[in-house]
Coordinates of C-alpha atoms in Angstrom, one line a residue:
M22 CA -230.8 13.9 -102.5
T23 CA -232.9 16.8 -103.9
D24 CA -232.0 19.9 -102.2
Q25 CA -231.7 24.0 -102.5
R26 CA -229.4 25.8 -101.1
S27 CA -228.6 29.5 -100.9
Q28 CA -226.4 30.9 -103.2
S29 CA -225.0 33.9 -101.5
G30 CA -226.8 33.5 -98.0
A31 CA -228.6 36.1 -96.6
D32 CA -227.8 38.7 -99.3
I33 CA -230.5 37.0 -101.7
E34 CA -234.1 38.2 -101.6
S35 CA -236.3 35.1 -102.1
E36 CA -239.8 34.7 -103.9
T37 CA -242.3 32.4 -102.7
V38 CA -243.3 30.0 -105.3
I39 CA -247.0 28.5 -104.6
G40 CA -249.2 25.8 -106.1
L41 CA -252.4 24.0 -105.2
E42 CA -254.2 20.7 -105.7
V43 CA -257.7 21.2 -104.8
H44 CA -259.9 17.8 -104.6
V45 CA -263.6 18.5 -104.6
Q46 CA -266.4 16.0 -103.8
L47 CA -269.0 16.2 -106.3
K48 CA -272.6 15.8 -104.4
T49 CA -274.2 13.7 -106.8
E50 CA -276.8 11.3 -105.7
S51 CA -275.0 8.1 -106.4
K52 CA -271.3 7.6 -106.5
M53 CA -268.7 7.5 -109.0
F54 CA -268.7 4.0 -110.3
C55 CA -271.5 2.3 -108.4
R56 CA -275.4 3.4 -107.1
C57 CA -274.3 3.6 -103.5
P58 CA -276.1 7.0 -102.1
G59 CA -273.6 9.9 -102.2
D60 CA -275.0 11.1 -99.0
Y61 CA -272.7 9.4 -96.2
A62 CA -271.7 11.9 -93.9
S63 CA -274.2 11.3 -90.9
D64 CA -274.3 7.7 -91.6
E65 CA -272.9 4.9 -89.6
P66 CA -269.4 3.6 -90.9
N67 CA -269.5 1.1 -93.4
T68 CA -273.4 1.4 -94.2
R69 CA -272.9 3.0 -97.8
A70 CA -270.6 0.6 -99.2
C71 CA -271.2 -2.3 -101.9
P72 CA -268.8 -4.7 -103.8
V73 CA -267.5 -2.1 -106.1
C74 CA -266.8 0.2 -102.8
L75 CA -264.8 -2.7 -101.7
G76 CA -263.3 -3.7 -104.7
M77 CA -264.5 -7.2 -104.9
P78 CA -263.3 -9.8 -107.4
G79 CA -265.8 -9.5 -110.5
A80 CA -267.3 -6.4 -109.4
L81 CA -267.7 -3.8 -112.5
P82 CA -267.6 0.1 -112.4
V83 CA -270.0 1.9 -114.5
I84 CA -269.2 5.6 -114.9
N85 CA -271.8 8.1 -113.2
Q86 CA -272.6 10.4 -116.2
R87 CA -274.0 13.3 -114.0
A88 CA -270.3 13.7 -112.1
V89 CA -268.8 13.9 -115.9
E90 CA -271.4 16.6 -116.8
W91 CA -270.6 18.6 -113.6
T92 CA -266.7 18.2 -114.1
V93 CA -267.4 19.6 -117.3
K94 CA -269.2 22.4 -116.2
T95 CA -266.5 23.1 -113.2
A96 CA -264.0 23.5 -116.5
L97 CA -266.2 25.4 -118.6
A98 CA -266.7 27.9 -115.5
L99 CA -262.9 28.4 -115.5
G100 CA -261.9 28.7 -118.7
L101 CA -260.5 25.1 -119.5
D102 CA -260.7 23.3 -122.9
I103 CA -262.4 20.4 -123.1
P104 CA -260.6 17.6 -125.2
Q105 CA -262.8 15.2 -127.4
E106 CA -261.1 12.1 -126.0
S107 CA -260.6 11.2 -122.4
K108 CA -260.3 8.1 -120.4
F109 CA -260.1 6.5 -116.9
D110 CA -256.7 5.0 -115.7
R111 CA -255.7 2.6 -112.6
K112 CA -253.4 4.5 -110.5
N113 CA -251.8 1.7 -108.3
Y114 CA -250.5 2.4 -104.9
P115 CA -251.3 0.3 -101.7
Y116 CA -252.5 2.0 -99.0
P117 CA -255.1 1.1 -96.0
D118 CA -257.9 3.2 -97.4
L119 CA -257.8 1.5 -100.8
M120 CA -259.1 -2.1 -100.6
K121 CA -258.4 -2.2 -104.4
G122 CA -254.7 -1.2 -104.0
Y123 CA -255.6 0.9 -106.8
Q124 CA -257.5 4.3 -107.1
I125 CA -259.7 4.9 -110.6
S126 CA -258.3 8.2 -111.6
Q127 CA -257.3 10.1 -115.0
Y128 CA -253.5 10.3 -116.2
D129 CA -252.8 11.7 -119.5
L130 CA -256.0 12.3 -121.0
P131 CA -258.1 14.2 -118.4
L132 CA -261.3 15.8 -118.9
S133 CA -260.1 19.2 -119.3
V134 CA -257.0 21.3 -119.7
N135 CA -255.5 25.2 -119.4
G136 CA -257.8 27.5 -117.4
H137 CA -257.5 30.2 -115.0
L138 CA -259.0 32.0 -112.5
N139 CA -258.5 35.8 -111.6
I140 CA -258.4 36.7 -107.8
E141 CA -257.5 40.2 -106.5
V142 CA -255.1 41.0 -103.1
D143 CA -254.6 44.1 -101.6
G144 CA -255.9 46.1 -104.9
E145 CA -253.8 43.8 -107.3
R146 CA -255.3 41.9 -109.8
R147 CA -253.5 38.8 -110.7
H148 CA -254.5 35.8 -112.9
I149 CA -253.5 32.5 -111.9
R150 CA -253.6 29.2 -114.4
I151 CA -254.9 26.0 -114.0
L152 CA -253.1 23.1 -115.5
R153 CA -256.3 20.4 -115.3
I154 CA -259.2 19.2 -114.0
H155 CA -259.8 15.8 -113.8
L156 CA -262.2 13.4 -112.3
E157 CA -261.5 10.3 -109.9
E158 CA -262.8 8.1 -107.0
D159 CA -262.6 9.0 -103.4
T160 CA -260.9 6.9 -101.2
A161 CA -262.1 5.4 -98.1
R162 CA -261.4 7.1 -94.7
L163 CA -258.9 5.8 -91.6
R164 CA -260.6 6.2 -88.3
H165 CA -257.7 6.4 -85.7
R166 CA -258.4 5.4 -82.2
V167 CA -257.1 4.7 -78.8
D168 CA -257.9 1.5 -76.7
A169 CA -258.2 1.2 -72.6
A170 CA -254.7 0.1 -72.8
G171 CA -253.6 3.6 -74.3
E172 CA -252.3 1.3 -77.6
K173 CA -252.9 3.3 -80.9
Y174 CA -254.7 1.2 -84.3
S175 CA -257.1 2.4 -87.0
L176 CA -260.1 1.1 -88.4
V177 CA -261.0 1.9 -92.3
D178 CA -264.7 3.6 -92.9
V179 CA -265.9 2.6 -96.3
N180 CA -268.5 5.1 -96.7
R181 CA -266.6 7.9 -98.6
S182 CA -265.1 5.2 -100.7
G183 CA -265.9 5.8 -104.7
L184 CA -267.2 9.5 -104.4
P185 CA -267.1 11.3 -107.3
L186 CA -263.8 13.5 -106.9
M187 CA -262.7 16.7 -109.1
E188 CA -259.3 17.4 -108.9
I189 CA -258.2 20.9 -109.5
V190 CA -254.5 21.8 -110.1
S191 CA -253.0 25.1 -110.3
E192 CA -249.9 26.3 -112.1
P193 CA -247.4 27.5 -109.4
D194 CA -248.5 31.0 -110.0
M195 CA -249.1 32.2 -106.5
R196 CA -246.6 34.4 -104.4
S197 CA -248.2 34.5 -100.8
P198 CA -250.2 32.5 -98.5
A199 CA -253.2 35.6 -98.8
E200 CA -253.1 35.0 -102.9
A201 CA -253.5 30.8 -102.2
R202 CA -256.2 31.7 -99.8
A203 CA -257.8 34.1 -102.3
Y204 CA -257.7 31.8 -105.0
L205 CA -259.5 29.2 -102.4
V206 CA -261.8 31.2 -101.7
A207 CA -262.9 32.6 -105.2
L208 CA -262.8 28.7 -106.4
R209 CA -265.1 27.8 -103.7
Q210 CA -267.3 30.4 -104.6
I211 CA -267.8 29.3 -108.0
L212 CA -268.2 25.8 -107.3
R213 CA -271.3 26.9 -104.8
Y214 CA -272.3 29.1 -107.7
L215 CA -272.4 26.0 -110.1
D216 CA -273.9 23.8 -107.2
V217 CA -271.9 21.0 -107.9
S218 CA -270.3 20.8 -104.4
T219 CA -270.9 22.1 -101.1
A220 CA -267.2 22.8 -100.8
N221 CA -267.0 22.6 -97.2
M222 CA -263.6 22.3 -96.0
E223 CA -264.4 21.6 -92.2
E224 CA -266.4 18.5 -93.6
G225 CA -263.7 17.3 -96.2
S226 CA -265.8 18.1 -99.6
F227 CA -262.9 20.7 -100.1
R228 CA -259.3 19.5 -99.5
C229 CA -256.1 21.2 -100.2
D230 CA -252.9 20.3 -100.6
A231 CA -250.1 22.9 -101.1
N232 CA -247.0 22.8 -103.0
I233 CA -244.4 25.7 -101.8
S234 CA -240.7 26.6 -103.0
L235 CA -238.7 29.3 -102.4
R236 CA -236.3 31.0 -105.4
P237 CA -234.3 33.7 -105.9
K238 CA -236.1 36.6 -107.1
G239 CA -236.4 37.2 -111.0
S240 CA -235.4 33.3 -111.2
E241 CA -237.5 31.1 -113.7
T242 CA -235.9 28.2 -112.1
L243 CA -238.2 26.2 -109.1
G244 CA -236.3 25.7 -105.9
A245 CA -236.8 22.2 -104.1
K246 CA -240.8 21.7 -103.5
V247 CA -242.1 21.0 -100.1
E248 CA -245.8 19.8 -100.1
I249 CA -248.4 20.4 -96.9
K250 CA -251.1 18.3 -96.0
N251 CA -253.6 18.0 -93.0
M252 CA -255.1 21.6 -93.7
N253 CA -259.1 21.7 -93.3
S254 CA -259.5 25.7 -93.2
F255 CA -258.4 28.5 -95.4
R256 CA -256.9 29.9 -92.3
S257 CA -255.0 26.9 -91.9
V258 CA -253.7 26.9 -95.5
Y259 CA -252.6 30.6 -94.8
K260 CA -250.7 30.0 -91.5
A261 CA -249.2 26.4 -92.7
L262 CA -247.8 28.5 -96.0
Q263 CA -246.8 31.0 -93.9
F264 CA -245.1 29.0 -91.8
E265 CA -243.5 27.1 -94.2
A266 CA -242.4 29.7 -96.1
D267 CA -240.3 31.4 -93.1
R268 CA -239.2 28.4 -92.4
Q269 CA -237.7 27.8 -95.8
R270 CA -236.2 31.3 -95.8
I271 CA -234.2 31.0 -92.8
A272 CA -232.9 27.5 -93.7
L273 CA -231.6 29.1 -97.1
R274 CA -230.1 32.2 -95.4
K275 CA -228.5 29.7 -93.0
G276 CA -227.1 27.8 -96.1
E277 CA -229.2 24.5 -95.0
P278 CA -230.7 22.3 -97.8
I279 CA -234.9 22.6 -98.4
V280 CA -235.5 18.6 -99.0
Q281 CA -238.1 17.9 -101.1
E282 CA -240.6 16.1 -98.6
T283 CA -244.0 15.9 -97.8
R284 CA -244.8 18.0 -94.5
G285 CA -248.2 17.9 -92.3
W286 CA -249.8 20.8 -91.0
V287 CA -250.0 20.4 -87.1
E288 CA -252.7 23.0 -86.4
D289 CA -252.7 22.9 -82.1
E290 CA -249.2 23.9 -82.5
E291 CA -249.2 25.8 -85.5
V292 CA -246.1 24.3 -87.3
T293 CA -245.4 21.7 -90.3
V294 CA -243.8 18.4 -89.4
S295 CA -242.1 15.8 -91.8
Q296 CA -243.7 13.3 -93.1
R297 CA -242.3 11.3 -95.9
S298 CA -239.5 12.1 -98.0
K299 CA -240.4 12.8 -101.5
E300 CA -236.8 12.3 -103.2
H301 CA -237.9 10.1 -106.0
A302 CA -241.1 10.2 -108.1
H303 CA -243.5 7.7 -106.5
D304 CA -244.2 4.7 -109.5
Y305 CA -247.8 5.0 -109.8
R306 CA -247.8 2.2 -112.8
Y307 CA -250.7 4.1 -114.6
F308 CA -252.4 2.2 -117.2
P309 CA -256.0 2.5 -118.7
E310 CA -258.9 1.2 -116.9
P311 CA -259.7 -2.1 -118.8
D312 CA -263.4 -1.8 -117.2
L313 CA -264.2 1.1 -118.3
P314 CA -264.6 2.7 -122.4
P315 CA -262.8 5.7 -123.5
L316 CA -264.9 9.1 -123.2
R317 CA -265.7 10.3 -126.5
I318 CA -266.8 14.0 -125.6
D319 CA -269.5 15.6 -128.4
P320 CA -268.9 19.2 -128.8
A321 CA -272.4 19.9 -129.2
W322 CA -273.0 18.5 -125.7
V323 CA -270.0 20.6 -124.4
E324 CA -272.0 23.8 -125.6
E325 CA -275.4 22.5 -124.2
V326 CA -273.4 22.1 -120.8
R327 CA -272.0 25.8 -121.0
S328 CA -275.5 27.2 -121.6
S329 CA -276.5 26.0 -118.4
L330 CA -273.7 27.8 -116.7
P331 CA -275.4 30.7 -114.2
E332 CA -274.0 34.0 -114.3
L333 CA -270.4 33.4 -112.5
P334 CA -269.5 35.9 -109.4
E335 CA -267.0 38.1 -111.3
A336 CA -269.4 39.2 -113.9
K337 CA -272.1 39.5 -111.5
R338 CA -270.0 41.7 -109.2
E339 CA -269.2 43.9 -112.3
R340 CA -273.0 44.0 -113.4
F341 CA -274.2 45.0 -109.5
A342 CA -271.8 48.1 -109.6
R343 CA -272.9 49.1 -112.9
A344 CA -276.5 48.5 -112.9
Y345 CA -277.3 49.5 -109.2
G346 CA -274.1 52.0 -108.7
L347 CA -273.4 50.0 -105.5
G348 CA -269.5 50.3 -104.0
D349 CA -267.3 47.4 -103.3
F350 CA -268.2 46.7 -100.0
D351 CA -272.1 46.1 -101.0
V352 CA -271.1 44.4 -104.3
E353 CA -269.1 42.0 -102.5
Q354 CA -271.4 41.4 -99.6
L355 CA -274.4 40.6 -102.1
T356 CA -272.8 38.4 -104.3
E357 CA -271.0 36.2 -101.8
E358 CA -273.4 33.8 -102.2
R359 CA -275.5 33.1 -105.3
V360 CA -279.0 32.6 -103.3
K361 CA -278.3 36.3 -101.9
A362 CA -277.5 37.6 -104.9
G363 CA -280.8 36.4 -106.4
Y364 CA -283.1 37.4 -103.1
Y365 CA -281.6 40.9 -103.6
E366 CA -282.7 41.3 -107.3
Q367 CA -285.9 39.5 -106.4
A368 CA -286.3 42.3 -104.0
L369 CA -285.4 45.1 -106.4
A370 CA -287.8 43.8 -108.7
A371 CA -290.8 43.8 -106.3
L372 CA -290.7 47.6 -106.1
D373 CA -293.4 49.0 -108.1
G374 CA -292.3 50.6 -111.3
G375 CA -288.6 49.4 -110.9
A376 CA -286.0 50.4 -108.2
S377 CA -284.3 53.7 -108.3
L378 CA -280.4 53.7 -107.5
E379 CA -281.8 55.2 -103.9
Q380 CA -284.1 52.1 -103.4
A381 CA -281.2 49.8 -104.6
K382 CA -278.8 50.9 -102.3
A383 CA -281.5 51.1 -99.6
I384 CA -281.8 47.5 -100.3
A385 CA -278.3 46.5 -100.0
N386 CA -278.0 48.6 -96.9
W387 CA -280.5 46.6 -95.2
M388 CA -279.3 43.3 -96.3
N389 CA -276.1 44.0 -95.5
G390 CA -277.0 45.9 -92.1
E391 CA -279.6 44.7 -90.0
L392 CA -280.4 41.5 -91.9
A393 CA -276.7 40.4 -92.0
R394 CA -276.7 41.2 -88.4
L395 CA -279.8 39.3 -87.4
M396 CA -278.8 36.3 -89.7
N397 CA -275.1 36.4 -87.5
H398 CA -277.0 36.4 -84.3
A399 CA -279.0 33.6 -84.9
G400 CA -276.2 31.7 -87.3
E401 CA -278.4 31.1 -89.9
S402 CA -277.9 31.0 -93.4
M403 CA -280.0 32.9 -96.2
Q404 CA -281.8 29.8 -97.4
A405 CA -283.4 29.8 -93.5
V406 CA -284.3 33.7 -93.6
K407 CA -288.4 33.8 -92.8
I408 CA -288.4 37.2 -94.7
R409 CA -289.2 37.3 -98.2
P410 CA -287.8 39.8 -101.1
E411 CA -291.2 41.3 -101.3
H412 CA -291.5 42.3 -97.9
L413 CA -288.0 44.0 -97.5
A414 CA -288.8 46.0 -100.7
E415 CA -292.3 46.9 -99.2
L416 CA -290.6 48.0 -95.9
V417 CA -288.0 50.5 -98.0
S418 CA -291.5 51.8 -99.7
L419 CA -293.1 52.3 -96.2
I420 CA -289.8 54.1 -95.2
D421 CA -290.5 56.1 -98.7
A422 CA -293.9 56.8 -98.3
G423 CA -293.1 58.2 -94.5
T424 CA -295.5 55.5 -93.2
I425 CA -293.0 54.7 -90.7
S426 CA -289.2 56.1 -89.6
N427 CA -285.8 54.0 -89.8
K428 CA -286.2 53.9 -86.4
L429 CA -289.1 52.0 -86.2
A430 CA -288.4 50.0 -89.6
K431 CA -285.4 48.4 -87.1
S432 CA -287.8 47.5 -84.9
T433 CA -290.1 46.3 -87.5
I434 CA -287.5 44.0 -89.5
E435 CA -286.8 42.3 -86.2
S436 CA -290.5 41.5 -86.0
M437 CA -290.4 40.6 -89.9
Y438 CA -287.1 38.3 -89.0
A439 CA -288.8 36.7 -86.7
T440 CA -292.6 35.9 -87.7
G441 CA -292.0 36.0 -91.5
K442 CA -295.0 38.6 -91.3
P443 CA -294.9 41.4 -94.0
P444 CA -293.9 44.7 -92.7
R445 CA -297.3 46.7 -93.3
Q446 CA -299.1 43.8 -91.4
I447 CA -296.7 44.5 -88.5
V448 CA -296.7 48.1 -88.2
E449 CA -300.7 48.2 -88.2
E450 CA -301.0 45.3 -85.6
S451 CA -298.4 47.8 -83.5
G452 CA -300.0 51.0 -84.4
Q453 CA -296.6 52.2 -84.8
T454 CA -297.2 54.4 -88.1
Q455 CA -295.0 57.5 -88.3
I456 CA -296.8 60.6 -87.4
S457 CA -296.1 63.4 -90.3
G458 CA -299.3 65.2 -90.3
A459 CA -298.8 68.8 -89.4
E460 CA -301.6 69.0 -87.0
A461 CA -300.2 66.0 -85.0
L462 CA -296.3 67.1 -84.9
R463 CA -297.5 70.9 -83.9
A464 CA -299.2 69.4 -81.2
V465 CA -296.2 68.0 -79.6
V466 CA -293.7 70.6 -81.1
A467 CA -295.7 73.0 -79.0
K468 CA -295.6 70.7 -75.8
V469 CA -292.2 70.1 -75.9
L470 CA -291.4 74.1 -76.3
A471 CA -293.3 74.5 -73.4
E472 CA -291.6 72.2 -71.3
Q473 CA -288.1 73.1 -72.4
P474 CA -287.7 76.9 -71.9
Q475 CA -284.1 76.6 -71.4
A476 CA -283.5 74.9 -74.5
V477 CA -285.6 77.8 -76.3
A478 CA -283.7 80.4 -74.7
D479 CA -280.2 78.6 -75.6
Y480 CA -281.6 77.9 -79.1
R481 CA -282.4 81.4 -79.3
A482 CA -278.7 82.7 -78.1
G483 CA -277.5 81.0 -80.9
K484 CA -276.6 77.3 -79.8
E485 CA -277.6 75.4 -82.4
E486 CA -277.0 72.1 -80.6
S487 CA -280.2 73.1 -78.9
L488 CA -282.3 72.4 -82.0
K489 CA -281.0 68.8 -82.0
Y490 CA -281.9 68.3 -78.3
L491 CA -285.2 69.4 -78.7
V492 CA -285.8 67.1 -82.0
G493 CA -284.9 64.2 -79.5
Q494 CA -287.3 65.5 -77.3
V495 CA -290.1 65.2 -79.9
M496 CA -289.0 62.2 -81.1
K497 CA -289.0 61.0 -77.5
A498 CA -292.5 62.5 -77.0
T499 CA -293.8 60.3 -80.2
R500 CA -291.9 57.2 -78.8
G501 CA -290.0 57.5 -82.6
R502 CA -292.8 57.6 -84.7
A503 CA -292.2 61.2 -85.9
N504 CA -290.8 61.7 -88.9
P505 CA -287.2 63.7 -88.0
Q506 CA -287.3 66.0 -90.9
E507 CA -290.7 67.3 -90.4
A508 CA -290.0 67.8 -86.5
T509 CA -286.9 69.7 -87.5
R510 CA -289.1 72.3 -89.8
H511 CA -291.9 72.4 -87.4
L512 CA -289.3 73.1 -84.7
Q513 CA -287.7 75.9 -86.7
T514 CA -291.0 77.2 -87.6
A515 CA -292.6 77.6 -84.1
L516 CA -289.1 79.0 -82.7
A517 CA -289.0 81.7 -85.7
D518 CA -292.7 82.8 -85.0
A519 CA -293.0 82.5 -81.2
P520 CA -292.0 85.5 -79.0
T521 CA -288.4 86.0 -78.7
S522 CA -288.4 86.0 -74.4
V523 CA -289.8 82.7 -72.6
G524 CA -292.2 83.5 -69.8
D525 CA -294.9 81.2 -68.1
N526 CA -297.3 82.1 -70.8
Q527 CA -295.0 81.7 -73.7
V528 CA -295.0 79.1 -76.6
Q529 CA -297.7 77.2 -74.6
P530 CA -299.9 74.7 -76.5
S531 CA -304.0 75.3 -77.1
Q532 CA -305.9 72.8 -74.7
E533 CA -306.7 70.9 -78.3
Q534 CA -303.0 70.9 -78.7
K535 CA -302.5 69.3 -75.8
R536 CA -305.0 66.5 -76.1
Q537 CA -303.4 65.5 -79.3
A538 CA -300.2 65.2 -78.3
E539 CA -301.6 63.3 -74.8
R540 CA -303.5 61.0 -77.3
L541 CA -299.9 60.4 -79.3

């Protein structure tokens, strides 16, 4: 039996070693080796199947070229090398969800090898090596049921069988559950930037098996490896690895063996449980798939695929920080999705004469602040937002021009989100343009000073807080339409010019000023 025991009990400081195998469903229109539609999730069981999916005698597979292209595209984005020769193999094993008794996969000549993915955890940058990315077909799906008598049984749904599936295999370079989670988040982001997969863990299009072991710190020898399955969220991966590392560490301190096995994550109980022993390597009896020709990868075609790569998240983050003077938070939020980053730059491009650094920051603030709040409240994605990028740019321009205040802008963007109307139309229809004209503000200031003699007296007695109170009264009187800076300046001027004593006839507005203030 393969095991690992503590060499000196509790005195040894252990190091966690983690490697991940990620399976990614490609969102091609058809399956990997037949013409059955690839979009199966919302269909009734066994309605997306054909003789190829079912493994019927005489049914011949045909390679989906787009799936090969997208696998190569993913590999290039992750810095992998593309060999000129590749082939498909039969991986033989009996299991209820594998009607043929074998899976078409890749063994010794995968589509790509030797890449990496950079991650950052707690300010520390880590370089995670990727061993290989190969292409295979997905299996069918078992649906477990309980009948009226309480007996358990399983049904086979063939809809998923034959979907193109990339397997991305990392080296055991991760040293904590946090690093594993960061790796998965970064990998999913790249896949979505490439638009090759929905990469949704909850739906099963992004599935992860984790291998974890412990070893004495500083040692290069790997300990007994435990594989963890059944994790369907980033939180599950983090929790399962955390639990398993603690379980193994406690066992080693007690001098107990770590058995090489497969364990399943039980979400409700937040524990891993033993599923099967992996004492011996499983003999899959790989051999070249006889019904498919070997692949010859043209280097010129690889370069053509490389030229189609979008700007990837890491490069985009660096450029946003450099070009627009944005901080880490804004950069991370804006580049979270490719569509969001594109929206941001479209908004900048819509500003007349190009965006200044101040405007770039202002648009980032609106997107990461009010717009994000509205989206979260509605449970909507960036694709569903009715506000067009040029309308967000127009909102910032209206604020810069003094047409509306920041307070009014907040209510305006809410109307924009609900209706899709441009901000200028909303402001004109509501009649809520900002009051910044000298005569109009002087009228309101005079009225407020006349109505607030105690605040005036306090200010003249040296209480600076009274000025803020008076500004608030001006904003209240104008229902938020006054420019706060202009209101402050007019108040300071009026208080400086007015008599030092406050009597019944001091600091009183004229009849014309009263009429202007009442109209506001």
